[in-house]
mmCIF file of C-alpha atoms in Angstrom:
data_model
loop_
_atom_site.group_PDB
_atom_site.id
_atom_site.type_symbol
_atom_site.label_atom_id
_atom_site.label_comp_id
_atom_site.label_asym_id
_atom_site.label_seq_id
_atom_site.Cartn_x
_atom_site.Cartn_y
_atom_site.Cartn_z
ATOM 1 C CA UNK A 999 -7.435 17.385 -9.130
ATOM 2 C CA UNK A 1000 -9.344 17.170 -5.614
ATOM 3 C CA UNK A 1001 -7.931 16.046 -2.504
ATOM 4 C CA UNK A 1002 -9.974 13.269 -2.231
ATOM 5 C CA UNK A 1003 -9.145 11.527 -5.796
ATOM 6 C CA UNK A 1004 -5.361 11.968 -5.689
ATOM 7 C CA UNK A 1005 -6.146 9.950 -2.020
ATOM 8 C CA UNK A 1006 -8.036 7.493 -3.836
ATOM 9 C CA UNK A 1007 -5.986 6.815 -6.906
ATOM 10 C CA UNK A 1008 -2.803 6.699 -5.471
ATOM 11 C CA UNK A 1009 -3.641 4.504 -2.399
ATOM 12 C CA UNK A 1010 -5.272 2.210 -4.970
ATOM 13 C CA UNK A 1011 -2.463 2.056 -7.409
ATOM 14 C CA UNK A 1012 0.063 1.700 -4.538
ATOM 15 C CA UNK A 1013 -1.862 -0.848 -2.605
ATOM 16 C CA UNK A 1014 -2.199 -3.381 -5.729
ATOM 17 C CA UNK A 1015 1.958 -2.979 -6.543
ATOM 18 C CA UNK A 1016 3.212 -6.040 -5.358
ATOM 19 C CA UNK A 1017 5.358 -5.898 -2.262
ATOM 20 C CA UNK A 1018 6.084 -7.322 0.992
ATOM 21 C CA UNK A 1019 2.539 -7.482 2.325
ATOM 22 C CA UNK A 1020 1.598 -8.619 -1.022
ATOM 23 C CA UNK A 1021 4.311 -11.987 -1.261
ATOM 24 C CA UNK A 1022 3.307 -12.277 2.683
ATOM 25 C CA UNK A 1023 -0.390 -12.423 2.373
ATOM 26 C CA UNK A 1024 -0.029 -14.720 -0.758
ATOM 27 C CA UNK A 1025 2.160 -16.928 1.283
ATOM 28 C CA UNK A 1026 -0.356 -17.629 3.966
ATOM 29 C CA UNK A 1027 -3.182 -18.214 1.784
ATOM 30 C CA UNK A 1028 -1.496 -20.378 -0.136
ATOM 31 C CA UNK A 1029 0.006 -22.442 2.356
ATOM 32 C CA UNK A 1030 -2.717 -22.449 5.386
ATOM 33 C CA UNK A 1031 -6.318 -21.341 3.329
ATOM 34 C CA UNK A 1032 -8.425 -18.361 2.644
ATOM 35 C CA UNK A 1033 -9.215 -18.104 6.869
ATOM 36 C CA UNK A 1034 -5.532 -17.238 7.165
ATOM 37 C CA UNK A 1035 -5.036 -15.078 4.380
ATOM 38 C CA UNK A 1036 -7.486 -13.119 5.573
ATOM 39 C CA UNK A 1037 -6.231 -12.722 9.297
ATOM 40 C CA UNK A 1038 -2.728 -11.709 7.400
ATOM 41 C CA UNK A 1039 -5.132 -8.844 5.652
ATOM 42 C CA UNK A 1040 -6.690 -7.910 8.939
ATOM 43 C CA UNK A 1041 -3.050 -7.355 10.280
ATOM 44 C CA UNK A 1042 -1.787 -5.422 7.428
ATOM 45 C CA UNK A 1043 -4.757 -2.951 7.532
ATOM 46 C CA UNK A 1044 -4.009 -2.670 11.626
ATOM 47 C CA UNK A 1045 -0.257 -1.635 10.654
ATOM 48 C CA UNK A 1046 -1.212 0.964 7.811
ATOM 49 C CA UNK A 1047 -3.204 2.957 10.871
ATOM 50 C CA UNK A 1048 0.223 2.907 12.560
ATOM 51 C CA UNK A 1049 1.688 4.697 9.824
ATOM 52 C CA UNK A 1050 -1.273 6.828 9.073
ATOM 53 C CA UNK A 1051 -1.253 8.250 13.181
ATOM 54 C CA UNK A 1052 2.095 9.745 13.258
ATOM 55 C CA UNK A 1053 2.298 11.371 9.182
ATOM 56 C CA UNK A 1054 -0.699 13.241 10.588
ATOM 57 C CA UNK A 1055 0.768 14.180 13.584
ATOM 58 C CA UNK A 1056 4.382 14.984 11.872
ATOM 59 C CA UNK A 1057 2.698 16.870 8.712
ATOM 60 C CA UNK A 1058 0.369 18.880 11.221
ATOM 61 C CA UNK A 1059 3.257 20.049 12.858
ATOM 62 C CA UNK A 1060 5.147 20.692 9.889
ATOM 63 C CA UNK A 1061 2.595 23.035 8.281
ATOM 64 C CA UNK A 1062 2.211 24.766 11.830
ATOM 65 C CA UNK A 1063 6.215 25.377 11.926
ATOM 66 C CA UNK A 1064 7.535 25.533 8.350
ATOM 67 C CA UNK A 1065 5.729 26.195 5.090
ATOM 68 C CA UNK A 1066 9.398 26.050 3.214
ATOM 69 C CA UNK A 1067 9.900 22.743 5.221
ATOM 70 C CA UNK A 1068 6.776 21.420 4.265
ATOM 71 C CA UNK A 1069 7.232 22.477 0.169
ATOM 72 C CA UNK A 1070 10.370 20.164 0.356
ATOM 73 C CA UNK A 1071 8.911 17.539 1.783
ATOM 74 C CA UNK A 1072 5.705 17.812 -0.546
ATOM 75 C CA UNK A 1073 8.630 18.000 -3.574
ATOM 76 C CA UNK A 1074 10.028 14.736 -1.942
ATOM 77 C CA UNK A 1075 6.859 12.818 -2.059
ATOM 78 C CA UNK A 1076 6.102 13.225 -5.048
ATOM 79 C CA UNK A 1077 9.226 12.304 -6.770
ATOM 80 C CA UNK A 1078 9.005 9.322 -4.462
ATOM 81 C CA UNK A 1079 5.797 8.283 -6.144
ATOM 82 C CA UNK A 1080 7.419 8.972 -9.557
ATOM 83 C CA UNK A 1081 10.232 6.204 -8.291
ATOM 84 C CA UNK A 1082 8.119 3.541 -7.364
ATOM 85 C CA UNK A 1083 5.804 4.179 -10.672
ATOM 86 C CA UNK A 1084 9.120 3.671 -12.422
ATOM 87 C CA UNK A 1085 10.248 0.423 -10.676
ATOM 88 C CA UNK A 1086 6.649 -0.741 -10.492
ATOM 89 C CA UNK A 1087 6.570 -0.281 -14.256
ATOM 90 C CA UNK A 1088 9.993 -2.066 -15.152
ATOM 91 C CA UNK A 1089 9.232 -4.851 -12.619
ATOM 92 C CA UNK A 1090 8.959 -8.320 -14.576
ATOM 93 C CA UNK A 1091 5.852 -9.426 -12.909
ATOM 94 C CA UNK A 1092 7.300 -12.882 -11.147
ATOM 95 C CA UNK A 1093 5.971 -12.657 -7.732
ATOM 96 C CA UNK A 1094 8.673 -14.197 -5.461
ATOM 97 C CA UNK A 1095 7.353 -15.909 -2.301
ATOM 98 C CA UNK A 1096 8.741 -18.818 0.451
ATOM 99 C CA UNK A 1097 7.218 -21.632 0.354
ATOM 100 C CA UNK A 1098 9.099 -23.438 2.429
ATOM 101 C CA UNK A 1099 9.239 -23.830 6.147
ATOM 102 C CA UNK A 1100 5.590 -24.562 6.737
ATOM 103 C CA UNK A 1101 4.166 -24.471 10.450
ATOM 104 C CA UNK A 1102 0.824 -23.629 11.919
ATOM 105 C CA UNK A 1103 -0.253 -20.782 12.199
ATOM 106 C CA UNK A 1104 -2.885 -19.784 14.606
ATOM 107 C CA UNK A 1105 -5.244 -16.881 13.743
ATOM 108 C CA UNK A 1106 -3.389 -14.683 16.347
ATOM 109 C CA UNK A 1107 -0.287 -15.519 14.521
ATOM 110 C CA UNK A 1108 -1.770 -14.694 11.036
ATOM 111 C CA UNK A 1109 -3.079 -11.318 12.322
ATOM 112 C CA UNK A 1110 0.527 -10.532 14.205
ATOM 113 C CA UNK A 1111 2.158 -11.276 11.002
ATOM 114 C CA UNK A 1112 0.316 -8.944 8.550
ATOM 115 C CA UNK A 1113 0.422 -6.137 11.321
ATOM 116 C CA UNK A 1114 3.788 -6.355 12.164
ATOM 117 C CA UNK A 1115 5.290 -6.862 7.856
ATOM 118 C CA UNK A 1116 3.113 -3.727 7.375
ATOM 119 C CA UNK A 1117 4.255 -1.454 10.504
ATOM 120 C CA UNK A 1118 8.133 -2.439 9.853
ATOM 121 C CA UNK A 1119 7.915 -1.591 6.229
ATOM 122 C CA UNK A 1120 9.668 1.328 5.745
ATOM 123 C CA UNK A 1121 8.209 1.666 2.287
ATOM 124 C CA UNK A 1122 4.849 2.073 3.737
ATOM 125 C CA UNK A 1123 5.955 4.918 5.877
ATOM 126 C CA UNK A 1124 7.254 6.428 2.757
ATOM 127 C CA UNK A 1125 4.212 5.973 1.053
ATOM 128 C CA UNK A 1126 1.879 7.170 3.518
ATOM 129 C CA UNK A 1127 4.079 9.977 4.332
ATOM 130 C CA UNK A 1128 4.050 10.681 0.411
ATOM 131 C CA UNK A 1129 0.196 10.748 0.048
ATOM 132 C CA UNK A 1130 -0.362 12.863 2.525
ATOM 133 C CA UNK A 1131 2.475 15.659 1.747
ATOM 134 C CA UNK A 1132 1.041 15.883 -1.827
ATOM 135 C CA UNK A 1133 -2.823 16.316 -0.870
ATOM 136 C CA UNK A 1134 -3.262 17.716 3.367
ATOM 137 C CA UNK A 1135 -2.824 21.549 3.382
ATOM 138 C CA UNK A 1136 -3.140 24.184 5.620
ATOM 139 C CA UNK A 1137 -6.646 24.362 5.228
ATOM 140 C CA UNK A 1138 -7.812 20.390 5.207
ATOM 141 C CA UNK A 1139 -9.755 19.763 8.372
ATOM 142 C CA UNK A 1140 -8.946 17.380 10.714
ATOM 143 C CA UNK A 1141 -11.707 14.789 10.309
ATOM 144 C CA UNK A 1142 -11.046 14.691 6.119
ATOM 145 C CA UNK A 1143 -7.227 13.619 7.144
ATOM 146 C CA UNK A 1144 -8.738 11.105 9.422
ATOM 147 C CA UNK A 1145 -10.669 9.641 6.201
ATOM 148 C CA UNK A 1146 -8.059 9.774 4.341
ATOM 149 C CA UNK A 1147 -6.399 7.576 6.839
ATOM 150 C CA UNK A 1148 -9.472 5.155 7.098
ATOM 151 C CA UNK A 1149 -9.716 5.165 3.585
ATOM 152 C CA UNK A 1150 -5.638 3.650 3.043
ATOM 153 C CA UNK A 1151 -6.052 1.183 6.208
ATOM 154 C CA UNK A 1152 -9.968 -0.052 4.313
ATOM 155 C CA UNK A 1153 -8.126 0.111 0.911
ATOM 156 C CA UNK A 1154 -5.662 -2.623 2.267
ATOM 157 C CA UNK A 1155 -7.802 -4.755 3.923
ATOM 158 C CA UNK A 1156 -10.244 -4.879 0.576
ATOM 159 C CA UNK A 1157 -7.244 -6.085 -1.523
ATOM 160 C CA UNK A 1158 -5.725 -7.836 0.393
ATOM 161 C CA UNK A 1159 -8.542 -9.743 1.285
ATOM 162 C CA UNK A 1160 -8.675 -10.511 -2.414
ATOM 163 C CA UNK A 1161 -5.689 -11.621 -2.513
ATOM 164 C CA UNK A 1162 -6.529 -14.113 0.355
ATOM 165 C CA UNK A 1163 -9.091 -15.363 -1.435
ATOM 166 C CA UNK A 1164 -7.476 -16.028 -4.989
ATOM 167 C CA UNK A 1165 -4.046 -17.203 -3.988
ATOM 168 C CA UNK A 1166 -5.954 -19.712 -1.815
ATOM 169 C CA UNK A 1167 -7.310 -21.385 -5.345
ATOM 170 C CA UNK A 1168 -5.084 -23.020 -7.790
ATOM 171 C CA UNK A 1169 -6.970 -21.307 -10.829
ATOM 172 C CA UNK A 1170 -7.707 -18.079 -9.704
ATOM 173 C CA UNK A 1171 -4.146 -17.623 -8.129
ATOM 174 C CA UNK A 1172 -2.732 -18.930 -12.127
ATOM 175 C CA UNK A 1173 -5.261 -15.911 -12.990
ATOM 176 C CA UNK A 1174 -4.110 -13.500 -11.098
ATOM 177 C CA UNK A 1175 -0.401 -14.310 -11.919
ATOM 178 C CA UNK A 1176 -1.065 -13.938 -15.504
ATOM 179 C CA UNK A 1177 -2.027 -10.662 -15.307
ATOM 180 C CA UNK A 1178 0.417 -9.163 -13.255
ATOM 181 C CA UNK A 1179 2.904 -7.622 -15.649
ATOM 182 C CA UNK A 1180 0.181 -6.204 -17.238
ATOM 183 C CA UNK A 1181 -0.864 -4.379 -14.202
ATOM 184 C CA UNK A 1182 2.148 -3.394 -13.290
ATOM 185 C CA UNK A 1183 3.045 -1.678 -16.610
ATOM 186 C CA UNK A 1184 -0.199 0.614 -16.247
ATOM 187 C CA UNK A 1185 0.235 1.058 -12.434
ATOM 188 C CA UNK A 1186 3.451 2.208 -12.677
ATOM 189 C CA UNK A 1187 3.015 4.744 -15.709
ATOM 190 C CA UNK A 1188 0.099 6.288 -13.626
ATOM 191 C CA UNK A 1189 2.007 6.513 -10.587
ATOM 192 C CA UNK A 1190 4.812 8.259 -12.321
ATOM 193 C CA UNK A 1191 2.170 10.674 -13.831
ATOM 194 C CA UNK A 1192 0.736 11.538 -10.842
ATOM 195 C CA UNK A 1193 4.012 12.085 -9.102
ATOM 196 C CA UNK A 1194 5.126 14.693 -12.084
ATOM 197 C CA UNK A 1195 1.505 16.552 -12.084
ATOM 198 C CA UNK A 1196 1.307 16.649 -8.052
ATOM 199 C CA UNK A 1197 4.761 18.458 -8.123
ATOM 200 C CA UNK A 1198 3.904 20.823 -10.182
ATOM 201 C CA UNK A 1199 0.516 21.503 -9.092
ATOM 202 C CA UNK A 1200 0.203 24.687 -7.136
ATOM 203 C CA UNK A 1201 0.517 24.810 -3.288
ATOM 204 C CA UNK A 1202 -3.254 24.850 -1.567
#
């Protein structure tokens, strides 16, 4: 497996698993329209960059001090990603979200929220920091770790913005619903797989 398509297919799998930015970015669309949902996206993208800036950093200097270190933490990562395939997989599929409490919300305010439900998540971080241990070695330049990076942060964005836009229309919103615990049984079984295969996969 390449670099570049563990990147792909685990950011993907991991971005469409319903979570905090996912019941937050539903909110707003639902209660203040697509314009809002979408500002929420913006935010949430903003944050993942956040998260993406200091794994490089940290994993750079892991590599450079400890190759044992870095094994463990590689070994961590990916029986992280085996977890959340597990719970993603056993997950009922109700989406649970307040809808109480409305108040404006400027477009500032949308774009403040996203960022800062993203940046404080520590199951981003986790994520991220996951990724990144199973796929950057010694040898992966500098500018393909910065894609990667750009890749996650457009990854959220692109769904999310879906999201925006379906959860701010009654029917496609009961569509999406509907096929949630679906998606979540074949997310989570590929997550799980990948997790098992990455930590056995030889080290770069």
């Amino acid at each position: 497996m390449t670099e570049i398509l563990a990147v792909a297919v685990i950011t993907v799998l991991a971005v469409i698993a319903p979570g905090a930015d996912f019941a937050m970015v539903v909110r707003n669309s639902y209660l203040y329209g697509r314009r809002t949902g979408l500002f929420a996206a913006t935010g949430v993208a903003a944050g993942v960059l956040v998260h993406v800036t200091y794994t490089m950093l940290g994993v750079g200097l892991l590599i450079a001090s400890s190759t044992a270190l870095f094994t463990v933490i590689k070994l961590i990562g990916a029986a992280y990603l085996v977890y959340i395939g597990v719970r993603t997989f056993r997950a009922r599929g109700e989406v649970e979200v307040d809808l109480e409490n409305k108040t404006e919300l400027t477009p500032f305010a949308a774009l403040r929220t996203g960022f800062l439900t993203n940046v404080l998540n520590p199951k981003t971080t986790l994520f991220v920091v996951s990724t990144f241990a199973q796929v950057v070695s010694p040898g992966t330049p500098v500018y393909r770790q910065v894609g990667y990076g750009l890749f996650m942060s457009l990854a959220h964005l692109l769904w999310f913005g879906v999201v925006a836009v379906f959860f701010s229309h009654d029917r496609m919103r009961t569509l999406m619903l509907r096929g949630q615990k679906v998606l979540n049984k074949v997310i989570g079984s590929v997550l799980a797989g990948l997790g098992i295969t990455l930590a056995f996969a030889p080290s770069h």
